[in-house]
């Protein structure tokens, strides 16, 4: 027998006969496919495992052709899209726990920052990071335990980057094979997820030093080999997967010019995809399938016009805006605190908090297989308390396919609600590295107006490092010197240090978050200053990497508009060099 998916020719013949009988019947396919899969589950388990991470009808067809041809049923299965999808439900539905009548569930988490024995504590950006980095493995394993205990199991796990924390100790691939290291740790942890894991890669998964190719580590020659060797066949540079009605697109924000050490636009504080991946993304979205897009860095930190030859769709934001009718949502990590970007973009954009800080920082995406295409839900986003570094502990009752199906009847509707995730009562004591003040303490802790960028959070000591992102309560303390003086060096240093696109910054990209921008804009207007002009002067005159709503050449849209910001004025060579800078944050 040419395929190893089925243990014997007799077994494959029996499965073929039963499948063919089912497919010839006029009864509803999705109901009987589940019954059949339960009867033949032991014989097909290895086959299902082999195609678990391959869900598109086209890919399934390619893999099934030898078996189909052998038993003269290829025309039956390939005759139409409905029969192909039905056959996939037959062989894979049970083990993915997602038939066409049930919601498909996907677990999401980000920013583990796993460390190996070579790591020396404690040189992170602040106390919270120094505390959390020593607990990354334990917290990821506890999140994994919770995800593996879900019933039904999720069909996939999506990990949104910064899997490994600065794991490069040699340019030689063989060194990593010979020495236990952070990638070894990653392999030991991720192999125990019960669902296939789809990886994105973050800034700490690569190592690029702008202008120094010798110090940089080769992305294709080393990084991608390490990913695949230690984390398995789904650890691709970028990829996509079809789940039911939806397309999941896993982007790599570190493959473009901003992460090319020899490129004149190298600036590792920005995300870029590269021309090849951008063209691939355009093809992925061209079919109009409803798509969820995942990338490590949030959209405000993405580079504009990175591939001029592809204009007008020359960067990730322009591509997503051109296909916004089919973009269901964009998910990101990197900033370590949870944040719903609200109305900043014409589609939902959500940044996940880092699981390195709290084992409760994982979330469950529910994809409906019936009803309105935009009736998808993030079932437990509320446990992040409106946006925070830590999340509540929730319970996840077992959900049957019947209950998970959207129902028009009141009885089934109340049943479904009773099986929704919800907070544990009473909440256990918080064990996460949440920062200070915590969300509950905001407003009771005062912050004097900053006079110098080093006052908070600073590289050492116990710092003011609030749990929530873009905290409106403390906004004025960060803006006061600029309100008093305008764009002086001291003013711009405070804004540049604390609003830069880094997870180590107090208010990373907060001027792109509509509520923060609106309040800051009004505050500057009250004292007769123009906030956009102040920020522009900080970039042009002092070289800080800042984003704000509607900035020319930026990736933050003007409030109330879905149009791309205008291109920036040209910089001379000195200005371009001043504007570039490395992201050294955690």
Coordinates of C-alpha atoms in Angstrom, one line a residue:
X1 CA 0.0 0.0 0.0
X2 CA 1.4 3.4 -1.0
X3 CA 0.2 5.4 2.0
X4 CA 1.0 5.0 5.7
X5 CA -2.2 6.7 6.8
X6 CA -4.2 3.5 7.2
X7 CA -2.7 0.4 8.9
X8 CA -3.8 -2.2 6.3
X9 CA -5.4 -2.6 2.9
X10 CA -8.3 -4.4 4.5
X11 CA -9.0 -1.6 6.9
X12 CA -8.8 1.0 4.1
X13 CA -11.2 -1.0 2.0
X14 CA -13.7 -1.2 4.9
X15 CA -13.5 2.5 5.5
X16 CA -13.8 3.2 1.8
X17 CA -17.0 1.0 1.5
X18 CA -18.6 2.7 4.5
X19 CA -17.6 6.2 3.4
X20 CA -18.9 5.6 -0.1
X21 CA -22.2 4.3 1.2
X22 CA -22.6 7.4 3.3
X23 CA -21.7 9.8 0.5
X24 CA -24.3 8.2 -1.8
X25 CA -27.1 8.7 0.7
X26 CA -29.3 11.8 0.5
X27 CA -29.4 12.4 4.3
X28 CA -27.7 15.5 5.7
X29 CA -24.0 15.0 5.6
X30 CA -22.9 16.8 8.7
X31 CA -25.1 14.7 11.0
X32 CA -24.1 11.3 9.7
X33 CA -20.4 12.2 9.3
X34 CA -20.1 12.4 13.0
X35 CA -21.8 9.1 13.5
X36 CA -19.5 7.4 11.0
X37 CA -16.4 9.0 12.4
X38 CA -17.3 7.6 15.8
X39 CA -17.6 4.1 14.4
X40 CA -14.4 4.1 12.5
X41 CA -12.4 6.3 14.8
X42 CA -9.7 3.7 15.9
X43 CA -8.9 2.8 12.2
X44 CA -8.7 6.5 11.1
X45 CA -6.9 8.1 14.0
X46 CA -3.5 8.0 12.4
X47 CA -5.0 9.3 9.2
X48 CA -6.7 12.2 11.0
X49 CA -3.5 13.0 12.9
X50 CA -1.6 13.2 9.6
X51 CA -4.0 15.8 8.2
X52 CA -4.8 17.6 11.4
X53 CA -3.0 20.8 10.5
X54 CA -4.1 20.7 6.8
X55 CA -7.7 21.8 6.5
X56 CA -8.2 23.4 3.2
X57 CA -10.3 21.4 0.7
X58 CA -7.6 21.8 -1.9
X59 CA -4.8 20.5 0.3
X60 CA -7.0 17.6 1.4
X61 CA -7.8 16.7 -2.2
X62 CA -4.0 16.6 -3.0
X63 CA -3.4 14.2 -0.1
X64 CA -6.4 12.0 -0.8
X65 CA -5.9 11.5 -4.5
X66 CA -3.8 8.3 -4.3
X67 CA -6.2 6.6 -1.9
X68 CA -9.2 7.9 -3.9
X69 CA -7.8 6.7 -7.2
X70 CA -7.1 3.3 -5.8
X71 CA -10.7 2.7 -4.9
X72 CA -12.3 4.5 -7.9
X73 CA -14.1 7.1 -5.8
X74 CA -12.0 10.2 -6.7
X75 CA -14.8 11.5 -9.0
X76 CA -17.3 11.0 -6.2
X77 CA -15.2 13.0 -3.7
X78 CA -13.8 15.5 -6.1
X79 CA -17.0 16.1 -7.9
X80 CA -18.0 19.1 -5.9
X81 CA -16.9 21.4 -3.0
X82 CA -19.7 20.2 -0.8
X83 CA -18.7 16.5 -1.1
X84 CA -15.0 17.4 -0.5
X85 CA -15.9 19.4 2.6
X86 CA -18.2 16.5 3.7
X87 CA -15.5 14.0 3.3
X88 CA -13.1 16.2 5.4
X89 CA -15.7 16.4 8.1
X90 CA -16.0 12.6 8.0
X91 CA -12.3 11.9 8.5
X92 CA -11.2 14.9 10.6
X93 CA -14.3 16.2 12.3
X94 CA -14.1 14.0 15.4
X95 CA -10.5 14.7 16.2
X96 CA -10.7 18.4 15.7
X97 CA -13.9 18.5 17.8
X98 CA -15.5 20.8 15.2
X99 CA -18.1 19.5 12.8
X100 CA -20.0 21.8 10.6
X101 CA -22.9 22.1 13.1
X102 CA -20.7 23.2 16.0
X103 CA -18.6 26.3 16.7
X104 CA -14.9 25.8 16.0
X105 CA -12.7 27.0 18.9
X106 CA -9.2 28.3 18.7
X107 CA -7.0 29.1 21.8
X108 CA -4.9 32.3 21.5
X109 CA -1.9 33.3 23.6
X110 CA 1.2 35.4 23.2
X111 CA 4.7 36.3 24.5
X112 CA 6.0 33.5 26.6
X113 CA 9.6 34.6 26.4
X114 CA 11.0 31.2 27.3
X115 CA 14.5 31.2 28.6
X116 CA 17.3 28.6 28.7
X117 CA 20.1 27.8 31.1
X118 CA 22.4 30.4 29.5
X119 CA 20.1 33.3 30.6
X120 CA 21.5 35.5 33.4
X121 CA 19.0 37.3 35.6
X122 CA 18.2 40.2 35.8
X123 CA 18.8 42.7 33.1
X124 CA 15.2 43.4 31.8
X125 CA 13.6 46.8 31.4
X126 CA 11.9 47.0 34.8
X127 CA 11.1 45.1 38.0
X128 CA 7.9 43.5 36.5
X129 CA 9.9 42.1 33.6
X130 CA 12.7 40.9 35.9
X131 CA 10.2 39.1 38.0
X132 CA 8.2 37.5 35.2
X133 CA 11.1 36.3 33.1
X134 CA 12.0 33.8 35.7
X135 CA 8.5 32.3 35.7
X136 CA 7.8 32.0 32.0
X137 CA 8.0 28.2 31.7
X138 CA 5.8 27.6 34.7
X139 CA 3.2 30.0 33.5
X140 CA 3.1 28.7 30.0
X141 CA 2.8 25.2 31.3
X142 CA -0.2 26.1 33.5
X143 CA -1.9 27.9 30.6
X144 CA -1.2 24.8 28.5
X145 CA -2.8 22.6 31.2
X146 CA -5.9 24.8 31.2
X147 CA -6.2 24.8 27.4
X148 CA -5.6 21.0 27.2
X149 CA -8.5 20.4 29.7
X150 CA -11.1 22.2 27.6
X151 CA -14.0 20.1 26.4
X152 CA -14.3 20.1 23.5
X153 CA -10.6 20.6 22.8
X154 CA -9.8 23.6 20.6
X155 CA -9.1 22.8 17.0
X156 CA -5.9 24.8 17.1
X157 CA -3.7 26.9 19.3
X158 CA -2.2 30.2 17.9
X159 CA 0.9 31.6 19.5
X160 CA 1.5 35.2 18.6
X161 CA 5.2 35.5 18.9
X162 CA 8.1 36.0 21.3
X163 CA 8.2 32.3 21.9
X164 CA 11.8 32.5 22.9
X165 CA 13.6 35.3 24.8
X166 CA 16.9 36.3 23.2
X167 CA 17.9 32.7 22.7
X168 CA 20.9 33.3 20.4
X169 CA 24.3 32.2 21.8
X170 CA 26.0 31.0 18.7
X171 CA 25.8 31.4 14.9
X172 CA 26.4 27.7 14.5
X173 CA 23.2 25.6 14.2
X174 CA 25.1 22.6 15.6
X175 CA 25.7 24.4 18.9
X176 CA 22.0 24.3 19.6
X177 CA 21.9 20.6 18.9
X178 CA 24.8 20.0 21.3
X179 CA 23.7 22.3 24.2
X180 CA 20.5 22.5 26.1
X181 CA 19.1 26.0 25.4
X182 CA 15.9 28.0 25.2
X183 CA 14.8 26.3 22.0
X184 CA 15.2 22.9 23.8
X185 CA 12.9 24.3 26.5
X186 CA 10.4 25.4 23.9
X187 CA 10.4 22.0 22.3
X188 CA 9.7 20.3 25.7
X189 CA 6.8 22.6 26.5
X190 CA 5.0 23.0 23.1
X191 CA 5.0 19.2 22.3
X192 CA 2.5 18.7 25.0
X193 CA -0.3 20.9 23.6
X194 CA -3.2 18.6 22.6
X195 CA -4.1 20.7 19.6
X196 CA -1.8 21.7 16.7
X197 CA 0.1 25.0 17.4
X198 CA 0.5 27.6 14.8
X199 CA 3.4 30.0 15.5
X200 CA 4.0 33.6 14.8
X201 CA 7.5 35.1 15.5
X202 CA 8.3 38.2 17.4
X203 CA 11.3 40.5 17.8
X204 CA 12.8 38.3 20.5
X205 CA 12.7 35.3 18.2
X206 CA 15.1 37.0 15.9
X207 CA 18.3 39.0 16.4
X208 CA 19.0 41.8 14.0
X209 CA 21.5 44.6 14.6
X210 CA 20.9 47.4 12.1
X211 CA 24.1 48.2 10.2
X212 CA 26.0 45.1 11.6
X213 CA 25.4 41.9 9.7
X214 CA 28.2 40.2 11.5
X215 CA 26.5 40.6 14.9
X216 CA 23.0 39.8 13.5
X217 CA 21.8 36.2 13.3
X218 CA 20.7 34.9 9.9
X219 CA 17.0 34.7 9.7
X220 CA 16.7 32.0 7.0
X221 CA 19.9 30.2 7.6
X222 CA 19.7 29.9 11.4
X223 CA 16.4 31.2 12.9
X224 CA 14.0 29.3 10.6
X225 CA 16.1 26.1 11.0
X226 CA 15.9 26.4 14.8
X227 CA 12.1 27.0 14.7
X228 CA 11.4 24.0 12.5
X229 CA 13.8 21.6 14.2
X230 CA 12.8 22.3 17.8
X231 CA 9.1 23.3 17.4
X232 CA 7.9 21.1 14.6
X233 CA 6.4 21.2 11.1
X234 CA 3.9 24.0 11.9
X235 CA 6.8 26.3 13.0
X236 CA 6.9 28.0 9.5
X237 CA 8.1 31.5 8.8
X238 CA 4.5 32.4 7.9
X239 CA 1.5 30.3 6.9
X240 CA -2.3 30.1 6.8
X241 CA -5.0 27.6 7.7
X242 CA -8.6 27.1 6.8
X243 CA -11.0 26.3 9.7
X244 CA -14.5 25.8 8.5
X245 CA -15.8 29.0 6.9
X246 CA -12.8 31.0 8.0
X247 CA -9.2 31.6 6.9
X248 CA -6.6 32.1 9.6
X249 CA -3.5 34.0 8.4
X250 CA -0.3 33.8 10.4
X251 CA 2.1 36.7 9.4
X252 CA 5.7 37.3 10.2
X253 CA 6.4 40.9 11.0
X254 CA 10.2 40.5 11.0
X255 CA 10.9 39.6 7.4
X256 CA 10.9 43.0 5.7
X257 CA 13.4 45.9 5.4
X258 CA 13.0 47.0 9.0
X259 CA 14.7 43.7 10.1
X260 CA 17.3 43.6 7.3
X261 CA 20.6 44.7 8.9
X262 CA 21.9 46.0 5.6
X263 CA 18.8 47.8 4.5
X264 CA 18.8 51.7 4.7
X265 CA 15.3 51.5 6.4
X266 CA 16.4 49.0 9.0
X267 CA 14.6 50.0 12.2
X268 CA 13.7 47.1 14.5
X269 CA 11.1 49.1 16.4
X270 CA 8.9 48.7 13.3
X271 CA 7.3 45.6 11.8
X272 CA 7.6 44.8 8.1
X273 CA 6.7 41.7 6.1
X274 CA 8.9 42.0 3.0
X275 CA 7.7 42.0 -0.7
X276 CA 7.3 38.3 -1.0
X277 CA 5.1 37.9 2.0
X278 CA 3.1 41.0 1.1
X279 CA 2.3 39.5 -2.3
X280 CA 1.4 36.2 -0.6
X281 CA -0.9 38.0 1.8
X282 CA -2.7 39.7 -1.2
X283 CA -3.3 36.3 -2.8
X284 CA -4.6 34.9 0.5
X285 CA -7.1 37.7 0.8
X286 CA -8.0 37.9 -2.9
X287 CA -10.5 35.1 -2.7
X288 CA -12.7 37.0 -0.3
X289 CA -12.9 34.3 2.4
X290 CA -13.6 35.8 5.9
X291 CA -10.1 36.0 7.4
X292 CA -8.5 36.4 10.8
X293 CA -5.1 38.0 10.6
X294 CA -2.4 37.4 13.3
X295 CA 0.9 39.3 13.6
X296 CA 3.2 39.9 16.6
X297 CA 3.4 43.6 16.4
X298 CA 0.2 45.7 16.6
X299 CA -0.7 47.7 13.4
X300 CA 0.4 51.1 14.8
X301 CA 4.0 49.7 14.9
X302 CA 4.0 48.5 11.2
X303 CA 6.2 50.2 8.5
X304 CA 4.4 52.0 5.7
X305 CA 5.4 51.7 2.0
X306 CA 8.0 49.0 2.8
X307 CA 7.7 47.6 -0.8
X308 CA 7.3 50.5 -3.2
X309 CA 7.2 48.2 -6.2
X310 CA 3.9 46.8 -4.9
X311 CA 2.2 50.2 -4.7
X312 CA -0.5 51.1 -3.9
X313 CA -0.7 48.0 -1.7
X314 CA 2.9 48.3 -0.5
X315 CA 2.6 47.5 3.2
X316 CA 0.4 45.4 5.5
X317 CA -1.9 48.2 6.5
X318 CA -2.8 49.1 2.9
X319 CA -3.4 45.5 2.0
X320 CA -5.7 45.0 5.0
X321 CA -7.6 48.2 4.3
X322 CA -8.1 47.2 0.7
X323 CA -9.6 43.9 1.8
X324 CA -11.4 45.2 4.9
X325 CA -14.7 43.7 3.9
X326 CA -13.3 40.2 4.5
X327 CA -11.0 40.9 7.5
X328 CA -12.9 39.7 10.5
X329 CA -10.2 40.9 13.0
X330 CA -6.5 41.4 13.6
X331 CA -4.9 39.9 16.7
X332 CA -1.4 40.9 17.9
X333 CA 0.9 40.6 21.0
X334 CA 4.1 42.4 21.8
X335 CA 2.8 45.2 24.0
X336 CA 2.3 42.7 26.9
X337 CA -0.9 44.3 28.1
X338 CA -4.3 43.6 26.7
X339 CA -5.9 46.3 24.6
X340 CA -8.9 46.6 22.3
X341 CA -7.9 49.2 19.8
X342 CA -11.6 50.2 19.6
X343 CA -12.5 52.2 16.5
X344 CA -8.9 52.8 15.4
X345 CA -9.4 50.6 12.3
X346 CA -12.4 49.5 10.3
X347 CA -12.1 46.0 11.7
X348 CA -11.5 44.8 15.3
X349 CA -7.9 44.9 16.4
X350 CA -7.0 43.3 19.7
X351 CA -3.6 43.0 21.4
X352 CA -3.3 40.1 23.8
X353 CA -1.5 40.3 27.2
X354 CA 1.6 38.3 27.6
X355 CA 1.3 34.8 29.2
X356 CA 4.8 35.4 30.8
X357 CA 3.0 37.7 33.3
X358 CA 0.0 35.5 34.1
X359 CA -1.0 32.0 33.3
X360 CA -4.6 33.2 32.8
X361 CA -3.6 35.3 29.8
X362 CA -5.0 33.0 27.1
X363 CA -8.2 33.4 25.2
X364 CA -10.8 31.3 23.3
X365 CA -12.0 32.4 19.9
X366 CA -15.3 30.9 18.7
X367 CA -15.9 30.6 15.0
X368 CA -19.6 29.8 14.1
X369 CA -20.2 27.4 11.3
X370 CA -23.8 28.7 10.7
X371 CA -25.4 32.1 10.9
X372 CA -23.9 35.5 10.1
X373 CA -20.3 35.3 9.2
X374 CA -19.4 38.1 11.7
X375 CA -21.1 36.4 14.6
X376 CA -17.7 35.1 15.8
X377 CA -16.8 35.8 19.4
X378 CA -13.9 36.1 21.7
X379 CA -15.6 34.2 24.5
X380 CA -13.5 35.3 27.4
X381 CA -12.0 38.7 26.5
X382 CA -13.8 40.2 29.6
X383 CA -11.4 38.3 31.9
X384 CA -8.7 40.8 30.9
X385 CA -10.7 43.4 32.8
X386 CA -11.0 45.9 29.9
X387 CA -7.3 45.8 29.2
X388 CA -4.6 44.9 31.7
X389 CA -1.3 43.0 32.2
X390 CA -3.1 40.2 34.2
X391 CA -6.4 38.5 33.8
X392 CA -9.0 36.9 36.0
X393 CA -9.3 33.2 36.5
X394 CA -12.2 31.8 34.6
X395 CA -13.9 28.4 34.4
X396 CA -14.8 26.7 31.1
X397 CA -17.8 24.3 31.3
X398 CA -17.9 21.4 28.9
X399 CA -19.9 22.3 25.8
X400 CA -21.6 19.7 23.6
X401 CA -22.1 20.2 19.8
X402 CA -25.8 20.7 20.4
X403 CA -25.3 23.5 22.9
X404 CA -22.6 25.2 20.9
X405 CA -24.8 25.4 17.8
X406 CA -26.7 28.7 17.5
X407 CA -30.3 28.0 18.2
X408 CA -33.5 29.9 17.6
X409 CA -35.3 28.3 20.5
X410 CA -35.4 29.9 24.0
X411 CA -34.7 26.6 25.7
X412 CA -31.5 25.9 23.8
X413 CA -30.5 29.6 24.0
X414 CA -30.6 29.4 27.8
X415 CA -28.7 26.1 27.8
X416 CA -26.0 27.7 25.7
X417 CA -25.7 30.6 28.0
X418 CA -25.3 28.3 31.0
X419 CA -22.3 26.7 29.4
X420 CA -20.5 30.0 28.6
X421 CA -17.1 30.6 30.3
X422 CA -17.2 32.8 33.3
X423 CA -15.2 34.0 36.3
X424 CA -14.4 31.7 39.2
X425 CA -16.2 32.9 42.3
X426 CA -14.6 33.9 44.6
X427 CA -11.5 34.8 42.6
X428 CA -8.3 33.2 43.9
X429 CA -5.5 35.5 45.0
X430 CA -3.7 37.0 42.0
X431 CA -0.3 35.4 41.4
X432 CA 0.7 37.2 38.3
X433 CA 3.3 39.9 37.7
X434 CA 0.8 42.6 37.2
X435 CA 2.7 45.8 37.9
X436 CA 2.0 48.7 40.3
X437 CA -0.4 50.3 40.6
X438 CA -2.7 47.4 39.8
X439 CA -6.0 48.1 38.0
X440 CA -7.8 48.3 41.3
X441 CA -5.3 50.8 42.6
X442 CA -5.4 53.2 39.7
X443 CA -6.6 56.6 41.0
X444 CA -5.5 55.9 44.6
X445 CA -1.8 56.2 43.6
X446 CA -0.7 59.7 42.5
X447 CA 1.9 60.4 39.9
X448 CA 3.6 63.9 40.0
X449 CA 4.2 65.6 36.6
X450 CA 7.3 64.2 35.0
X451 CA 10.2 66.5 34.6
X452 CA 12.7 64.0 33.1
X453 CA 12.3 60.7 31.2
X454 CA 14.4 58.8 33.7
X455 CA 11.9 59.3 36.5
X456 CA 9.5 56.5 35.4
X457 CA 9.8 53.7 34.8
X458 CA 13.6 53.7 34.7
X459 CA 15.9 50.7 34.3
X460 CA 16.4 49.8 38.0
X461 CA 14.6 50.0 41.3
X462 CA 10.9 49.8 42.1
X463 CA 9.0 51.8 39.4
X464 CA 5.7 53.2 38.7
X465 CA 4.5 50.6 36.1
X466 CA 0.7 50.5 36.0
X467 CA -1.1 47.3 35.1
X468 CA -3.5 48.8 32.5
X469 CA -2.2 50.2 29.2
X470 CA -2.8 53.7 28.0
X471 CA -4.1 54.7 31.4
X472 CA -6.0 58.0 31.1
X473 CA -5.8 58.7 34.8
X474 CA -2.0 59.3 34.5
X475 CA -1.9 60.8 31.0
X476 CA -1.4 64.4 32.1
X477 CA 1.6 63.6 34.3
X478 CA 3.4 62.4 31.2
X479 CA 2.3 65.4 29.0
X480 CA 2.7 68.2 31.5
X481 CA 6.2 69.4 30.5
X482 CA 5.2 69.4 26.8
X483 CA 2.0 71.4 27.8
X484 CA 4.3 73.9 29.6
X485 CA 7.2 74.2 27.1
X486 CA 6.2 72.7 23.8
X487 CA 8.5 70.3 21.9
X488 CA 11.7 70.9 23.8
X489 CA 14.4 68.2 24.2
X490 CA 13.1 67.4 27.7
X491 CA 9.5 67.2 26.6
X492 CA 10.3 65.0 23.6
X493 CA 12.5 62.7 25.7
X494 CA 9.6 62.0 28.0
X495 CA 7.2 61.3 25.1
X496 CA 9.7 59.4 23.2
X497 CA 10.7 57.1 26.1
X498 CA 7.2 56.4 27.2
X499 CA 5.1 56.4 24.0
X500 CA 7.6 54.6 21.7
X501 CA 6.4 51.3 20.1
X502 CA 8.0 49.0 22.7
X503 CA 6.6 46.6 25.3
X504 CA 8.9 48.3 27.8
X505 CA 7.2 51.7 27.3
X506 CA 4.4 52.8 29.6
X507 CA 2.1 54.0 26.9
X508 CA 3.3 52.2 23.8
X509 CA 1.6 53.6 20.7
X510 CA -1.2 55.0 22.9
X511 CA -1.6 58.1 20.8
X512 CA -3.1 55.7 18.2
X513 CA -5.8 54.5 20.7
X514 CA -8.8 56.8 20.1
X515 CA -9.7 57.5 23.7
X516 CA -6.2 58.4 24.6
X517 CA -5.7 60.5 21.5
X518 CA -9.0 62.3 22.0
X519 CA -8.2 63.2 25.7
X520 CA -4.6 64.3 24.9
X521 CA -5.7 66.4 21.9
X522 CA -8.3 68.2 24.0
X523 CA -5.8 68.8 26.8
X524 CA -3.3 70.4 24.4
X525 CA -6.0 72.4 22.8
X526 CA -7.0 73.9 26.2
X527 CA -3.5 75.4 26.6
X528 CA -3.4 76.7 23.0
X529 CA -1.1 74.0 21.6
X530 CA -1.4 71.6 18.7
X531 CA -0.6 68.0 19.7
X532 CA 0.2 66.8 16.2
X533 CA 2.7 69.6 15.7
X534 CA 4.4 68.9 19.0
X535 CA 4.7 65.2 18.2
X536 CA 5.9 65.9 14.6
X537 CA 8.7 68.2 16.0
X538 CA 9.8 65.5 18.5
X539 CA 10.3 63.1 15.5
X540 CA 11.8 65.6 13.1
X541 CA 14.1 67.5 15.5
X542 CA 14.9 64.9 18.1
X543 CA 14.7 61.6 16.2
X544 CA 12.1 59.8 18.4
X545 CA 10.0 56.9 17.0
X546 CA 6.5 57.9 17.7
X547 CA 3.1 57.2 16.2
X548 CA -0.1 59.1 16.5
X549 CA -3.5 59.3 14.8
X550 CA -3.3 60.6 11.2
X551 CA 0.5 61.0 11.3
X552 CA 1.7 61.4 7.7
X553 CA 3.4 58.2 6.6
X554 CA 2.2 56.4 9.8
X555 CA 0.0 53.4 10.4
X556 CA -2.5 55.0 12.7
X557 CA -5.7 56.3 11.0
X558 CA -7.2 59.6 11.6
X559 CA -10.2 59.3 13.9
X560 CA -13.4 58.8 11.9
X561 CA -11.6 58.0 8.7
X562 CA -10.6 54.7 7.0
X563 CA -8.3 56.4 4.6
X564 CA -4.5 55.9 4.7
X565 CA -2.6 58.8 6.2
X566 CA -0.7 60.8 3.5
X567 CA 2.9 60.0 2.7
X568 CA 5.6 61.7 4.9
X569 CA 7.7 64.5 3.7
X570 CA 11.1 63.3 2.4
X571 CA 13.9 63.1 5.0
X572 CA 17.5 63.8 4.2
X573 CA 20.1 61.2 5.1
X574 CA 20.8 62.6 8.6
X575 CA 17.1 62.8 9.4
X576 CA 16.5 59.2 8.3
X577 CA 19.4 58.0 10.5
X578 CA 18.1 59.9 13.5
X579 CA 14.6 58.5 13.1
X580 CA 15.8 54.9 13.1
X581 CA 16.4 53.0 16.3
X582 CA 16.5 49.5 17.8
X583 CA 13.7 48.1 19.9
X584 CA 15.5 46.9 23.0
X585 CA 12.4 46.4 25.1
X586 CA 11.3 43.0 26.5

